[in-house]
mmCIF file of C-alpha atoms in Angstrom:
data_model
loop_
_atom_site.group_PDB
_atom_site.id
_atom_site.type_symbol
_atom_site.label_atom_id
_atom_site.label_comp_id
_atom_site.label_asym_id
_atom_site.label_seq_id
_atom_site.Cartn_x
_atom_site.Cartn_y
_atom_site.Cartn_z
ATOM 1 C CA UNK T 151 0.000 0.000 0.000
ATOM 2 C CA UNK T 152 1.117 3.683 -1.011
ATOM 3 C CA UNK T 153 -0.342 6.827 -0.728
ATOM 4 C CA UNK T 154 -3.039 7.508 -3.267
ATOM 5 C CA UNK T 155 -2.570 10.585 -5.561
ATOM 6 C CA UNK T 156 -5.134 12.613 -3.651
ATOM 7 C CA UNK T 157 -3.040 12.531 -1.103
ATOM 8 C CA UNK T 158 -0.587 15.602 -2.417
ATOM 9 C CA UNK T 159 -3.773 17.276 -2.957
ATOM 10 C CA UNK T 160 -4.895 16.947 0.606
ATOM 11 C CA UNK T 161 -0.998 17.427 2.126
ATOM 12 C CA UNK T 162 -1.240 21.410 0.231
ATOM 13 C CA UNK T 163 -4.821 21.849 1.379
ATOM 14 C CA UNK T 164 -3.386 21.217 5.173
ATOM 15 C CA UNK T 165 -0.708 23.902 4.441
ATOM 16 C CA UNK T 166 -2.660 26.362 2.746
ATOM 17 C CA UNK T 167 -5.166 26.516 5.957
ATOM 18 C CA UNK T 168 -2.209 27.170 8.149
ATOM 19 C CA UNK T 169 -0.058 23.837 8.771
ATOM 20 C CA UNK T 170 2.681 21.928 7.890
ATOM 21 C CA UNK T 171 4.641 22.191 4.471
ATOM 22 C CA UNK T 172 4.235 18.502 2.598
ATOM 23 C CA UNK T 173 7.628 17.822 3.280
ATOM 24 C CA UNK T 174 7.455 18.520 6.778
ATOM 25 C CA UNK T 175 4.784 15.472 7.316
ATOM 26 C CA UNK T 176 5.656 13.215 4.654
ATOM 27 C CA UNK T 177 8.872 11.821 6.256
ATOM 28 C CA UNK T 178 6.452 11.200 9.582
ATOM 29 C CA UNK T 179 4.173 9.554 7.958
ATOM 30 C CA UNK T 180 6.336 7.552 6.670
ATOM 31 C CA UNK T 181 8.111 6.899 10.107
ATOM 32 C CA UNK T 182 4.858 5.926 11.363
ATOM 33 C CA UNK T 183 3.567 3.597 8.847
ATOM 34 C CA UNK T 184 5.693 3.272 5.826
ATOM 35 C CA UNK T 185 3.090 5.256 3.800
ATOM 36 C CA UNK T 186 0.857 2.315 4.202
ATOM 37 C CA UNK T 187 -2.948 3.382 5.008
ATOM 38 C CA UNK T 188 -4.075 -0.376 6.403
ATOM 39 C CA UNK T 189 -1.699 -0.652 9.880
ATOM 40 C CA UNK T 190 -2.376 -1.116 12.629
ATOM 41 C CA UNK T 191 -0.100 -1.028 15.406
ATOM 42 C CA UNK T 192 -0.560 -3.309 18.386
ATOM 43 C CA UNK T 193 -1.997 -0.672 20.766
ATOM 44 C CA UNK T 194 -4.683 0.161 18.354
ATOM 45 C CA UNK T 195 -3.524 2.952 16.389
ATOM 46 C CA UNK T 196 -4.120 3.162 12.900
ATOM 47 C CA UNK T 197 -3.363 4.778 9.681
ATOM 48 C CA UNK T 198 -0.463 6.718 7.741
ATOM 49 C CA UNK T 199 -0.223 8.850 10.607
ATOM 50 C CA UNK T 200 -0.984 5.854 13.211
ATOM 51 C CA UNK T 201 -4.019 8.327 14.538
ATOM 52 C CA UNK T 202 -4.865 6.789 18.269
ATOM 53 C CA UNK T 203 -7.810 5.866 20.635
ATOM 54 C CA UNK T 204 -8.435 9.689 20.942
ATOM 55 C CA UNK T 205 -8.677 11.141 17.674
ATOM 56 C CA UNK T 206 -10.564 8.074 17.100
ATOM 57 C CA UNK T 207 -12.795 8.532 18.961
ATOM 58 C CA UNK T 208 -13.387 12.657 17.817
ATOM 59 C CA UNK T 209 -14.017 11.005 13.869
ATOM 60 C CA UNK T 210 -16.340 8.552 15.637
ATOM 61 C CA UNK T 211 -14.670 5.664 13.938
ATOM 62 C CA UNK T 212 -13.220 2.205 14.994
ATOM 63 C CA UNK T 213 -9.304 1.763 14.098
ATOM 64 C CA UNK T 214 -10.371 -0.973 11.623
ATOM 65 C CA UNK T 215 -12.989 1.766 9.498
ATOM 66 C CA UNK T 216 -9.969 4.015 9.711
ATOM 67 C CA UNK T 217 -7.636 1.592 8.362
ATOM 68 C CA UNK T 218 -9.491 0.962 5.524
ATOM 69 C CA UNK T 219 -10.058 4.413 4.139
ATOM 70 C CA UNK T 220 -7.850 5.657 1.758
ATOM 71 C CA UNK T 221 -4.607 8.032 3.024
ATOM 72 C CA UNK T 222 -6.068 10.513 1.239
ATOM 73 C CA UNK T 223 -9.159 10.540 3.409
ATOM 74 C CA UNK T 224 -6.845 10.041 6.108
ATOM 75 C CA UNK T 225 -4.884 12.866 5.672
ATOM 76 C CA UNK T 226 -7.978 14.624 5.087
ATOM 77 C CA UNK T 227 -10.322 14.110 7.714
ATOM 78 C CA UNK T 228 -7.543 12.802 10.340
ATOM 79 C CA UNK T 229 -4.246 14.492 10.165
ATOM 80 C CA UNK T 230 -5.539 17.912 9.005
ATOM 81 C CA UNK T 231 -7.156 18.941 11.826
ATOM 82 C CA UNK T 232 -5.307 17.418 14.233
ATOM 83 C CA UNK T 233 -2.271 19.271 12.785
ATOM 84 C CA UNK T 234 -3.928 22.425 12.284
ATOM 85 C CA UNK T 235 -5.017 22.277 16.209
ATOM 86 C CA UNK T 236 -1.114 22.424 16.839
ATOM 87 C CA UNK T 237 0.421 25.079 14.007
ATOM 88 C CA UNK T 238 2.371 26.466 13.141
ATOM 89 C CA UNK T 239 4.707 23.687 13.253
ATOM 90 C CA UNK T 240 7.749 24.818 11.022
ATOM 91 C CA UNK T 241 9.607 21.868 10.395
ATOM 92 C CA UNK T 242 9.526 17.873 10.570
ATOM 93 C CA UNK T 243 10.481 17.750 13.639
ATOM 94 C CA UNK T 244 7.691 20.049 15.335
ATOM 95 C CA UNK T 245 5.363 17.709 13.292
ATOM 96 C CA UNK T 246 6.888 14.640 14.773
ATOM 97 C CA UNK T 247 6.588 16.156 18.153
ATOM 98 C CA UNK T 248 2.814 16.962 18.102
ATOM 99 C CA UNK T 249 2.254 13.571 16.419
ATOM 100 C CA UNK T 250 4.151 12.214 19.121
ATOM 101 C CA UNK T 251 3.490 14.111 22.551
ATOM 102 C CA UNK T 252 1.780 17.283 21.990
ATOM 103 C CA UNK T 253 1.804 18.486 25.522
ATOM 104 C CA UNK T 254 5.125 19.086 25.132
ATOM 105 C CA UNK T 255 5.068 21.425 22.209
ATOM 106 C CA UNK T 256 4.763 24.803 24.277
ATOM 107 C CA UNK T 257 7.776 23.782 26.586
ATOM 108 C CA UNK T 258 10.290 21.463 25.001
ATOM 109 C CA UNK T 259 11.256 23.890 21.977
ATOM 110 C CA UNK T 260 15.042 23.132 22.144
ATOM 111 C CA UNK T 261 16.800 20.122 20.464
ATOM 112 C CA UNK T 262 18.192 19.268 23.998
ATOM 113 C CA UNK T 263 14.787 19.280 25.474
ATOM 114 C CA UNK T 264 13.864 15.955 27.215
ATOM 115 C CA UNK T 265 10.463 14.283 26.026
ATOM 116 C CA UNK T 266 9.738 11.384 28.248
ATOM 117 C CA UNK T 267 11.873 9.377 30.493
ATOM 118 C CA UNK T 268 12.726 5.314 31.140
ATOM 119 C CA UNK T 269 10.171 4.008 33.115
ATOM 120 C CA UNK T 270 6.912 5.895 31.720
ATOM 121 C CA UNK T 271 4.982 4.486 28.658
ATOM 122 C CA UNK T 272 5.552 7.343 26.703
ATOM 123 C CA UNK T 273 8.986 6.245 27.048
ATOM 124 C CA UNK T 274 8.371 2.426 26.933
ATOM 125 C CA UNK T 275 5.820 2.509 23.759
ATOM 126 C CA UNK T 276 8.230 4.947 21.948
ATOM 127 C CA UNK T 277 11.763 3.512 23.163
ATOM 128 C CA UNK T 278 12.875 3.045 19.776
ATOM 129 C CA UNK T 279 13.584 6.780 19.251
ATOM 130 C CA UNK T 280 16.593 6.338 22.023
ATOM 131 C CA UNK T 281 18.530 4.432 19.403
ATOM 132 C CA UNK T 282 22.078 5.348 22.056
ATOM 133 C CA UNK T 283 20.148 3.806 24.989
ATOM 134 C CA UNK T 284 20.284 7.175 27.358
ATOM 135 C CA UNK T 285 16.836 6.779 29.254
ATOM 136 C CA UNK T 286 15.374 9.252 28.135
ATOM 137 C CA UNK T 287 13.750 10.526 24.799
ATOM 138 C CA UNK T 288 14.762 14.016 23.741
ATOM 139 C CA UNK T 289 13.762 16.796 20.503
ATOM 140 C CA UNK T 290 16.470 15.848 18.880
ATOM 141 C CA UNK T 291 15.729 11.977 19.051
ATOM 142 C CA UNK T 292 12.684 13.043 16.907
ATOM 143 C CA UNK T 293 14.700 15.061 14.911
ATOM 144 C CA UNK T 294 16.911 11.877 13.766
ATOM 145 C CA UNK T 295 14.375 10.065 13.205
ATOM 146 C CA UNK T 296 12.949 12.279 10.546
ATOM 147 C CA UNK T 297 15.972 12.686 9.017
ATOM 148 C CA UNK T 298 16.760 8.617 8.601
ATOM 149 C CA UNK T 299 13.013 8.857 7.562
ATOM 150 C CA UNK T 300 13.363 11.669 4.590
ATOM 151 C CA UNK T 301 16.548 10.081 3.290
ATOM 152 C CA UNK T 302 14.537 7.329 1.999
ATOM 153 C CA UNK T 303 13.748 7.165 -1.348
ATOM 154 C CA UNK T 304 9.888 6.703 -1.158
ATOM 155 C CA UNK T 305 9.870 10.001 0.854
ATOM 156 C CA UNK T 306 11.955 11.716 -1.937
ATOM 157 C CA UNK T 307 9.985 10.582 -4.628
ATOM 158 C CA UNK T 308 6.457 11.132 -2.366
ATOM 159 C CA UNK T 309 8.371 15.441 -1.677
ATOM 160 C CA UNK T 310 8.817 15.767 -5.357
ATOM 161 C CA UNK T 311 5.303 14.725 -6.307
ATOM 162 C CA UNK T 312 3.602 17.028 -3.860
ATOM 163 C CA UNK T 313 6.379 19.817 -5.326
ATOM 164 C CA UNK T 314 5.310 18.687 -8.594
ATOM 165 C CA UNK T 315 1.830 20.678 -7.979
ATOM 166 C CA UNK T 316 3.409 23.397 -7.263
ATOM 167 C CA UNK T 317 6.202 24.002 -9.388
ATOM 168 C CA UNK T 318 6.374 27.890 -8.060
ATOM 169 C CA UNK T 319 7.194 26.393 -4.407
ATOM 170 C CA UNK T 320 10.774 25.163 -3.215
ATOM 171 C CA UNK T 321 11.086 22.447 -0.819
ATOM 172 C CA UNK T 322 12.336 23.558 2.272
ATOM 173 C CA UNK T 323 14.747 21.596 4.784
ATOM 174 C CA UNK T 324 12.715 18.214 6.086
ATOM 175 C CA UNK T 325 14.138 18.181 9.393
ATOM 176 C CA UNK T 326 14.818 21.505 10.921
ATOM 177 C CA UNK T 327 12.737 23.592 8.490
ATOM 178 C CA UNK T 328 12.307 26.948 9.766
ATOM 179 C CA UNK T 329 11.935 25.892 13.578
ATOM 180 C CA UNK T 330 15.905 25.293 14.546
ATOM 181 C CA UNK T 331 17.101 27.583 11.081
ATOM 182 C CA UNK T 332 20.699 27.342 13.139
ATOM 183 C CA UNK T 333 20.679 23.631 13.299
ATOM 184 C CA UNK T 334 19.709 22.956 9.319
ATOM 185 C CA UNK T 335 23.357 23.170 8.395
ATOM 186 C CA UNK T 336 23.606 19.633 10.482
ATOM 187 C CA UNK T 337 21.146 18.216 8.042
ATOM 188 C CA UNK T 338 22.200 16.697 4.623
ATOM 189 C CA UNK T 339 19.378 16.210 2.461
ATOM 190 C CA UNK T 340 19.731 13.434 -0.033
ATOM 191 C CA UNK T 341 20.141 14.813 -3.501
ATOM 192 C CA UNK T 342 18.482 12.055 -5.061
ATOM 193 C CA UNK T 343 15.101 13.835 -4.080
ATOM 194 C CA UNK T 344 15.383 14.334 -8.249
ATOM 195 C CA UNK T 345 14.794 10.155 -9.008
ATOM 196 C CA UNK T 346 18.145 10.116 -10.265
ATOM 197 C CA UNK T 347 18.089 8.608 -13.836
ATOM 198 C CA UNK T 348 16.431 10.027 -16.480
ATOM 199 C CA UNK T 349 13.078 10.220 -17.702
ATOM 200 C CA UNK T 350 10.795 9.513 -14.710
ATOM 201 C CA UNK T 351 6.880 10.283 -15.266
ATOM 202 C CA UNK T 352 4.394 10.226 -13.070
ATOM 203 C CA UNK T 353 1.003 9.385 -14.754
ATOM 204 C CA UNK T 354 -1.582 10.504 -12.545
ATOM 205 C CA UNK T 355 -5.074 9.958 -13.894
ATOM 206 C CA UNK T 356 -8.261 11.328 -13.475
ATOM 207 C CA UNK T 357 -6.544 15.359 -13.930
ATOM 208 C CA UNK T 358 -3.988 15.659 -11.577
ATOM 209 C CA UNK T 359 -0.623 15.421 -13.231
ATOM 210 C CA UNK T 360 2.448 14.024 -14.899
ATOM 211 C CA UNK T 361 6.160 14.817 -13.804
ATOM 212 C CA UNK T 362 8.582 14.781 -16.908
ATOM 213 C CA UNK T 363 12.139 15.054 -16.531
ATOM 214 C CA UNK T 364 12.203 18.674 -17.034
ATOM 215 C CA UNK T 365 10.051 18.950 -13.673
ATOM 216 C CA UNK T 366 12.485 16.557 -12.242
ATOM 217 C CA UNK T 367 15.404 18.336 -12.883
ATOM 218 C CA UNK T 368 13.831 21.941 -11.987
ATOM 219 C CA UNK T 369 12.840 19.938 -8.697
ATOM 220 C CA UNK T 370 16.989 18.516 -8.676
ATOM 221 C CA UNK T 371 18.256 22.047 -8.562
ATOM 222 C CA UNK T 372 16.147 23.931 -6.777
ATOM 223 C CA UNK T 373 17.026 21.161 -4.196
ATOM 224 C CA UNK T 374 20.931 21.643 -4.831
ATOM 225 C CA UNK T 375 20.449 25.558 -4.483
ATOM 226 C CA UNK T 376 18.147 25.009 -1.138
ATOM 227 C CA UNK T 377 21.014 22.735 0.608
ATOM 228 C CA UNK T 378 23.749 25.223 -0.697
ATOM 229 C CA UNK T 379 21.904 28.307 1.694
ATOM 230 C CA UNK T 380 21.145 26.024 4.271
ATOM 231 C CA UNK T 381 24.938 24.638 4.304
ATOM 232 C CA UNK T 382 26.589 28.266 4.279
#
């Protein structure tokens, strides 16, 4: 399972009424569930965006109804407001953190800022964001984990088809965005975010769009030109 070509449409809709850029969510969602609209994890949450018992509950549907809708309708009726109810989040890592534990978006702004601890189930459920083993969960943990997540070439292929509907708009930096602007210099983003190789197309029926290699290689350098400012 992928995401569905609506779903582009439905990641600029969330920005345009005040949220996240596309490629601030898309390497979350693909943290969370590989891009894959049918999981469910074993505490019950479901979706590309693994939406829990709580915002379950708000769309008055069982994990199972929301698992089978299409990440389209997920992003729309799901992640859009749930996002919107925490914006502005500037940058992947904001996103991560009000998918994650929004109570701790109006304190824990700094990379350094500690999360949850060893020995609570925010901790326990999540420990896999502690990759070092510390005992504790910080910003930054999130921030690593978007970063392993937006180096992946599904992510970089899902950035430049949302870009591709808006060829006047420039990807910004996955990770850091504009929320830690100092810190984006630590953050190498993968140049392949252009499908390295030629021709690539995107045939996207029913009047959305197709991506030719001159899209592709606008979308290559206004990358290159984007990590050049963020690396000076």
């Amino acid at each position: 399972m992928s995401l569905d070509p609506a779903s582009y449409v439905a990641l600029w809709s969330l920005f345009d009424q005040g949220g996240p850029r596309p490629e601030y969510v898309l390497p979350v969602l693909w943290a969370e569930s590989s891009f894959d609209p049918t999981v469910i994890n074993s505490i019950g949450c479901a979706g590309v965006n693994q939406a829990c018992q709580g915002l379950l509950n708000q769309l008055g549907v069982s994990a199972a109804t929301y698992a089978s809708w299409p990440a389209s309708q997920q992003i729309r009726l799901g992640l859009t407001p749930y996002m919107l109810a925490y914006s502005p989040l500037r940058s992947g890592t904001r996103v991560y953190q009000a998918n994650y534990l929004p109570v701790t978006l109006a304190t824990a702004r700094s990379l350094s800022s500690v999360l949850a601890r060893a020995g609570t189930s925010y901790y326990s459920s999540n420990a896999g964001f502690d990759t070092d083993r510390k005992g504790f969960i910080t910003v930054q943990d999130l921030a690593n984990s978007v970063a392993r997540a937006a180096a992946q070439p599904a992510v970089q292929r899902a950035i430049a088809a949302a870009y591709a509907l808006r060829p006047n708009e420039s990807p910004q930096d996955p990770v850091y965005g504009q929320d830690y602007s100092p810190n984006a210099r630590q953050y190498v983003i993968a140049a392949s975010i252009a499908l390295l190789g030629g021709a690539v197309a995107y045939s996207i029926h029913e009047g959305t769009f197709d991506l030719i290699w001159e899209d592709v290689d606008r979308i290559f350098h206004g990358w290159s030109r984007s990590l050049e400012h963020w690396l000076t």
